[in-house]
Coordinates of C-alpha atoms and ligand atoms in Angstrom, one line a residue:
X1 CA 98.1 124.5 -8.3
X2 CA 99.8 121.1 -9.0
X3 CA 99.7 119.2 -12.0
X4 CA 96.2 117.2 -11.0
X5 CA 93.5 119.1 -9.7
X6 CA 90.9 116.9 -8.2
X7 CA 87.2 118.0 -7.8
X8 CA 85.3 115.8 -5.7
X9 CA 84.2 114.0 -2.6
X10 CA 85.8 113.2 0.6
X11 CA 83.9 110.4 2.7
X12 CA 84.2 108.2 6.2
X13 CA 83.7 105.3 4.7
X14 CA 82.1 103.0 8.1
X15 CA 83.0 99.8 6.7
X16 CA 81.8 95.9 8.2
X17 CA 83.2 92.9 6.9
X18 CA 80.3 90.3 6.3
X19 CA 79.8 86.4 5.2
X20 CA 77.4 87.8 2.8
X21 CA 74.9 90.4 2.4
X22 CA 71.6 90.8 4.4
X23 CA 68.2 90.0 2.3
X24 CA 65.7 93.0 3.2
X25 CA 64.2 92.5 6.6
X26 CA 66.8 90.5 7.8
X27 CA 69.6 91.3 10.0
X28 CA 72.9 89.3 10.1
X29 CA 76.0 90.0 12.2
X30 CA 79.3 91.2 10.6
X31 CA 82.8 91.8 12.0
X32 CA 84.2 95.0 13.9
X33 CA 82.8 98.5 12.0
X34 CA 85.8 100.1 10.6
X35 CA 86.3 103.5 10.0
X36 CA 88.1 104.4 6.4
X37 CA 89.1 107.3 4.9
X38 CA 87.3 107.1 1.4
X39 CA 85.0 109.2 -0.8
X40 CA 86.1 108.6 -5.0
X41 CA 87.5 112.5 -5.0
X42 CA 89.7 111.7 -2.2
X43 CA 90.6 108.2 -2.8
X44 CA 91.3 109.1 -6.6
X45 CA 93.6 112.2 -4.9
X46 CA 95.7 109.6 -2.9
X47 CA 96.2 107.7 -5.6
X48 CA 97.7 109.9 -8.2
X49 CA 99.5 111.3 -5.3
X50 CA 100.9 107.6 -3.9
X51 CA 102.3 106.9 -8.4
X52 CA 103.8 110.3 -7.3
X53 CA 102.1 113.2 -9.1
X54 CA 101.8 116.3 -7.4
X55 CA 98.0 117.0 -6.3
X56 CA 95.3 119.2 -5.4
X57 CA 91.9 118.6 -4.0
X58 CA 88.8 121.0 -4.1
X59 CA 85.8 119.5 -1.7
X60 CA 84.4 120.2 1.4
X61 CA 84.1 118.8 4.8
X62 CA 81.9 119.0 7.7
X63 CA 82.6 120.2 11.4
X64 CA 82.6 117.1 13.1
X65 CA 85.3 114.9 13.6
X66 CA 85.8 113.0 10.3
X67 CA 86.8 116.2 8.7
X68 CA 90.1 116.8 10.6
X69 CA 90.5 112.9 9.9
X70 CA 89.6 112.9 6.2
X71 CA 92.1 116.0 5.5
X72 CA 94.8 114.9 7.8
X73 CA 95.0 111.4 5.6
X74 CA 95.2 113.7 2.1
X75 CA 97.9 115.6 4.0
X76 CA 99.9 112.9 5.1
X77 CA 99.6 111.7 1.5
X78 CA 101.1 114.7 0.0
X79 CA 97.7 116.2 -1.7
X80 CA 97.4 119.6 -0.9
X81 CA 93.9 120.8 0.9
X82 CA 94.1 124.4 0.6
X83 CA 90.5 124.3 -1.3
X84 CA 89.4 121.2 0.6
X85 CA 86.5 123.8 2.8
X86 CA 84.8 122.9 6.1
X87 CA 80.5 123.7 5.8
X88 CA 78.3 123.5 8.8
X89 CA 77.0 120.2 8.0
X90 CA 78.3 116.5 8.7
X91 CA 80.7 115.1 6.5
X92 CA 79.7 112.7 3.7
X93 CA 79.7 109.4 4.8
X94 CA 79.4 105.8 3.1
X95 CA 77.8 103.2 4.5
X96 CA 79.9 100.1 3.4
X97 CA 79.0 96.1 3.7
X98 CA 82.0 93.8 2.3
X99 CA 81.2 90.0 1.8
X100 CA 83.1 87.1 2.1
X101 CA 83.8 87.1 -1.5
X102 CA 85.2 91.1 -1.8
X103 CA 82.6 92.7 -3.5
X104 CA 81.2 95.6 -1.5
X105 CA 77.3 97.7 -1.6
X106 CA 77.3 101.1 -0.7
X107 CA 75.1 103.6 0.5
X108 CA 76.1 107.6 0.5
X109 CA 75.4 109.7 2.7
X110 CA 76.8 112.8 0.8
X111 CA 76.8 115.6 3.7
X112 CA 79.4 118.3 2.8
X113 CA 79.9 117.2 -0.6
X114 CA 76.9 118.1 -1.5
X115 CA 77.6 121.7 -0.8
X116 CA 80.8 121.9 -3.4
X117 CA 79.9 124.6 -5.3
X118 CA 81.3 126.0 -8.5
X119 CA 81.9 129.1 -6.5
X120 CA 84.7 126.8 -4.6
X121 CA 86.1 125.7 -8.4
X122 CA 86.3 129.8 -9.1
X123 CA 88.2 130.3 -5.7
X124 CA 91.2 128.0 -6.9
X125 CA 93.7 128.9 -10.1
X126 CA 93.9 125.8 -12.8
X127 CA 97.2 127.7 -14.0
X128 CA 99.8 125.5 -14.8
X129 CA 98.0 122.4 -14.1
X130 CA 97.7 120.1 -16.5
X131 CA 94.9 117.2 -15.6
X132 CA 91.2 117.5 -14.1
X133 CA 89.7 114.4 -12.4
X134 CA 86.0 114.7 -11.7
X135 CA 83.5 112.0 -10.7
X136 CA 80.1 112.5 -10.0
X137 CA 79.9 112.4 -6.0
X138 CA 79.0 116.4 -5.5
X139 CA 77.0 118.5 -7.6
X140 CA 76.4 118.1 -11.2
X141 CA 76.7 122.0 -12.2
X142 CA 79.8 122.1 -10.0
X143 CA 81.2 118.9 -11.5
X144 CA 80.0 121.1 -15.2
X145 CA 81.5 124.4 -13.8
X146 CA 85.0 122.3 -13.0
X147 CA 85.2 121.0 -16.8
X148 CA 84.4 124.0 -18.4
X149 CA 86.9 125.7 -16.3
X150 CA 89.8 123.1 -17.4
X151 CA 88.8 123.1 -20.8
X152 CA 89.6 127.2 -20.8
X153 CA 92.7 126.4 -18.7
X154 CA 94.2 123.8 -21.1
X155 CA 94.0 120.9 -18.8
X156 CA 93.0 118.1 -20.0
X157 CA 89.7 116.6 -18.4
X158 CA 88.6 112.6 -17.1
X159 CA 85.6 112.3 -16.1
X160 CA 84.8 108.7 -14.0
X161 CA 80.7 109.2 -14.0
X162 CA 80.3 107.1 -11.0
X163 CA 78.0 106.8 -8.7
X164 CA 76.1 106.6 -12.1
X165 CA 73.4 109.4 -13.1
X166 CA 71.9 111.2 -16.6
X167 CA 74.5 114.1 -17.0
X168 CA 73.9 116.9 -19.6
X169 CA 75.5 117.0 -23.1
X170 CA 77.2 120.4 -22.3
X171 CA 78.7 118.2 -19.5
X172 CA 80.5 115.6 -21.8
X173 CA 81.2 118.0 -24.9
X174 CA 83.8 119.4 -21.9
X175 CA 85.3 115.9 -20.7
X176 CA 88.3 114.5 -23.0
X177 CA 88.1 111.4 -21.4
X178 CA 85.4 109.0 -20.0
X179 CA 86.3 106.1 -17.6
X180 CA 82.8 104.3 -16.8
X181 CA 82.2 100.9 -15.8
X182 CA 79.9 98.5 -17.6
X183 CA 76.8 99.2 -15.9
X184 CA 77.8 103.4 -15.4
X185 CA 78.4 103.2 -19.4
X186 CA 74.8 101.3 -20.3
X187 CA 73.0 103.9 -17.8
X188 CA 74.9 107.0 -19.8
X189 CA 73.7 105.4 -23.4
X190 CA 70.9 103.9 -22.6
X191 CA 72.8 100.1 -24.3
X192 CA 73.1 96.8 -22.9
X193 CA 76.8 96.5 -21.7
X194 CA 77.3 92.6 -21.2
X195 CA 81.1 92.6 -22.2
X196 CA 83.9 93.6 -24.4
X197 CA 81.9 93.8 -27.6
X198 CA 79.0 95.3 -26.2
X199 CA 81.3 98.3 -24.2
X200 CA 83.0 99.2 -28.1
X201 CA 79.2 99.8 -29.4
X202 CA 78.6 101.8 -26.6
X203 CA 81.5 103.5 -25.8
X204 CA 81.3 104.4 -29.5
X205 CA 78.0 106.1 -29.5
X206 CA 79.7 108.1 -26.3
X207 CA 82.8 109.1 -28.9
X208 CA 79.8 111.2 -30.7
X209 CA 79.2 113.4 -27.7
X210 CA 82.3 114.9 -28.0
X211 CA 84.5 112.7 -26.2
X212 CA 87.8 111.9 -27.4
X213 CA 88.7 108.6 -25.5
X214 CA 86.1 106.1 -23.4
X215 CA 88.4 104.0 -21.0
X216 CA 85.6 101.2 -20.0
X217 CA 86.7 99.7 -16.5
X218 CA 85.6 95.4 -17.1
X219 CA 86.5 94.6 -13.4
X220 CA 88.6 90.9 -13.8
X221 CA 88.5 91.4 -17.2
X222 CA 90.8 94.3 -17.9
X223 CA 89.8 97.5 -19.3
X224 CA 88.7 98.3 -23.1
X225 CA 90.4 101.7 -24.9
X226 CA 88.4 103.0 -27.4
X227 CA 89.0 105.9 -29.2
X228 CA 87.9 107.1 -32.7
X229 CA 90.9 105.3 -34.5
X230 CA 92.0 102.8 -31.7
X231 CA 90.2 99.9 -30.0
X232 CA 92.2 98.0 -27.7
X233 CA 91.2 95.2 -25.1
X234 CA 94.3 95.5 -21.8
X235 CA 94.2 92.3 -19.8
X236 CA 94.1 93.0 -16.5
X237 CA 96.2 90.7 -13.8
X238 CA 95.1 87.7 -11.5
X239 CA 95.3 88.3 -8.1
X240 CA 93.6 87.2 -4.7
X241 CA 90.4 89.4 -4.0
X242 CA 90.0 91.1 -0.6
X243 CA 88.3 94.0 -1.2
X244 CA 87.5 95.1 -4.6
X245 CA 86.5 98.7 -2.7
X246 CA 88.4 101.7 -4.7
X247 CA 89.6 99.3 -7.1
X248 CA 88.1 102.0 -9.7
X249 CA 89.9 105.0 -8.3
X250 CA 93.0 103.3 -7.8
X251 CA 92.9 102.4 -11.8
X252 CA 92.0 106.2 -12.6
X253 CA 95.0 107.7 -10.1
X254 CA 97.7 105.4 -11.7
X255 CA 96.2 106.3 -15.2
X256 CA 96.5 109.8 -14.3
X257 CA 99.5 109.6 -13.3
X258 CA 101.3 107.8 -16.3
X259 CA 99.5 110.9 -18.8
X260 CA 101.1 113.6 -16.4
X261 CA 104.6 111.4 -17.0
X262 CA 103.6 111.6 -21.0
X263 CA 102.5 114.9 -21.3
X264 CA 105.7 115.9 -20.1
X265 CA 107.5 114.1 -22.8
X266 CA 105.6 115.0 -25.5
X267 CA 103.2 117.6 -24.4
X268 CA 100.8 118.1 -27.3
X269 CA 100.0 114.3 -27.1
X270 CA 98.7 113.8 -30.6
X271 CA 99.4 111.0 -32.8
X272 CA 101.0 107.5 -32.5
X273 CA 103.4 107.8 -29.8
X274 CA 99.9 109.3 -27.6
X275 CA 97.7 106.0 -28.7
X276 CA 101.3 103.9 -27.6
X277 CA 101.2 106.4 -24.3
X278 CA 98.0 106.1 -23.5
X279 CA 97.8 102.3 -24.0
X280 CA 100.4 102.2 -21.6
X281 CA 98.8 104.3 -18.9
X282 CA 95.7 101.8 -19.1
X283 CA 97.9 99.1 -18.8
X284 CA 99.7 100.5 -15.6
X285 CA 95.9 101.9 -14.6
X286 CA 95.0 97.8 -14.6
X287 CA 97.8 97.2 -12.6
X288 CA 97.0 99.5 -9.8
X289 CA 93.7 98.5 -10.0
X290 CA 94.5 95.0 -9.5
X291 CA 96.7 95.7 -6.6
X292 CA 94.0 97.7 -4.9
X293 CA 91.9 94.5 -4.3
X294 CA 94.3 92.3 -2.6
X295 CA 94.1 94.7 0.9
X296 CA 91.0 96.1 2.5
X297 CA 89.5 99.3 2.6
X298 CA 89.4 102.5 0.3
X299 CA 92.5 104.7 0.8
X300 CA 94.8 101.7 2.6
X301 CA 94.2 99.7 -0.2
X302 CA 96.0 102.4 -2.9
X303 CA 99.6 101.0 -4.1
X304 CA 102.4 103.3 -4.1
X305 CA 104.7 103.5 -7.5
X306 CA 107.1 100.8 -5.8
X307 CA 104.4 98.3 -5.3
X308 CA 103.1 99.0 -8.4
X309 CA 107.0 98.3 -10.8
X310 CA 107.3 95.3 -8.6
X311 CA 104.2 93.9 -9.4
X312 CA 104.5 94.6 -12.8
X313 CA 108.2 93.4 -13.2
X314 CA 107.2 90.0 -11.5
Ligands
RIB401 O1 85.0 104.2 -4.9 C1 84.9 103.8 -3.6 C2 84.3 104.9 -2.8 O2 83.0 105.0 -3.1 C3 84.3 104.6 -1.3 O3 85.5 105.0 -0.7 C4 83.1 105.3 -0.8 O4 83.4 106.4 0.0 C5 82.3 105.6 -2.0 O5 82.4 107.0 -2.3

């Protein structure tokens, strides 16, 4: 296995541009539908794999035609499928309006990946891997299975609870860290999470579950770090919004991808030089995040590490 494992979904994403969303009832007319690779699992694979970390994905597919497309694109991106399965069912699917302004609504139409099962976790070795990303687009026990499994592996697990749902204690007792948005983070506490201040009291109460670091994703306004002796507010850069679609995955790939460069520098990753790593690997996660907006789509959207140093060197 390589040194990210990915367990998650793949989707079509069938994508229309829009002036601006439809009220209910009414119908408005868009531009051409698109079709998108997408699905967080996969678009989170493709990213860690475009910063240049080597990558597996565990998922499933249907047997209709996006499934050939949907692995073809993680091929071509250097992630291997070997554990991406085909079910007889279609493929998950989201159902994606983009307005004028880039912001995006999304319905799922989960399909395949809502047959991952932690059967399909057992069939694939975690040896010598070293990072787990889950979100929460298949399966909650298999999502559960997939932690527990890292956690007896060594690896060390991120969790990016999105779309947003209750998960079980046992779940985040396994997850070393959290990356939720504002409103993904107030749904898991049960807190209003307005901004900055608001995140750190929530993210905090998250830190007694178990988990070692909450990385809250604040859209244009960076991201906030918070960890039980480290509280840190990264900026995030100004660019010109698209499509803020995958915006969230790109962050979590280019994060990943600067831990897997740390870990193999200092691989216990305790202490200062960690905090200093891990500040680091938010900062680049922003970065890639950033990027991600200024094209459209999900997976066309991802930087690759060249894009990414010239950005940040500008
Ligand atoms: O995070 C963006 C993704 O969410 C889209 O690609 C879509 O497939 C949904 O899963």
């Amino acid at each position: 296995m390589a040194d990210v494992v990915v367990v998650g979904s793949l989707n079509a994403d069938l994508v229309v541009k829009s002036p601006r969303f439809p009220a209910p009832g009414e119908t408005i007319s868009g531009d051409d539908l698109q079709i998108i690779p997408g699905g967080k699992g996969a678009n989170q694979a493709v990213a860690a794999a475009r910063q240049g970390a080597h990558v597996s994905m565990i998922g499933r597919v249907g047997s209709d035609g996006f499934g050939p497309f949907l692995v073809d694109n993680l091929k071509s991106n250097n992630v291997e499928t070997s554990h991406v399965f085909k079910t007889d069912s279609a493929t998950g699917t989201a159902i994606i309006v983009v307005d004028a302004n880039g912001q995006n609504s999304i319905v799922l139409s989960p399909g395949a990946n809502g047959k991952v099962s932690p059967a399909d976790v057992d069939s694939a070795s975690f040896l010598n891997s070293k990072l787990l990303l889950l979100q929460l687009e298949i399966p909650t026990p298999t999502v559960l299975r997939a932690a527990q499994k890292a956690r007896e592996a060594g690896l060390q697990v991120i969790l990016n609870p999105a779309p947003a749902k209750p998960l079980p204690q046992e779940l985040l007792a396994n997850v070393d860290i959290l990356v939720p948005n504002e409103s993904e983070l107030s749904l898991l506490t049960g807190l209003p999470v307005t901004d900055a201040s608001s995140a750190e009291t929530a993210a905090k109460e998250i830190l007694k579950q178990g988990v070692k670091t909450v990385i809250v994703t604040l859209g244009s306004k960076g991201a906030l770090l918070v960890t039980d002796s480290q509280v840190t507010h990264v900026n995030t850069y100004k660019v010109n919004v698209v499509d803020t679609t995958a915006a969230g995955d790109a962050f979590i790939g280019g994060f990943a991808s600067k831990i897997i460069e740390s870990r193999r520098r200092s691989p216990t990753q305790e202490g200062a030089s960690y905090a200093m790593d891990i500040e680091n690997a938010v900062r680049y996660g922003c970065a890639c995040g950033a990027l991600a907006t200024t094209k459209f789509g999900a997976q066309p959207s991802l930087p690759t590490k060249a894009e990414v140093e010239r950005f940040m060197s500008l």
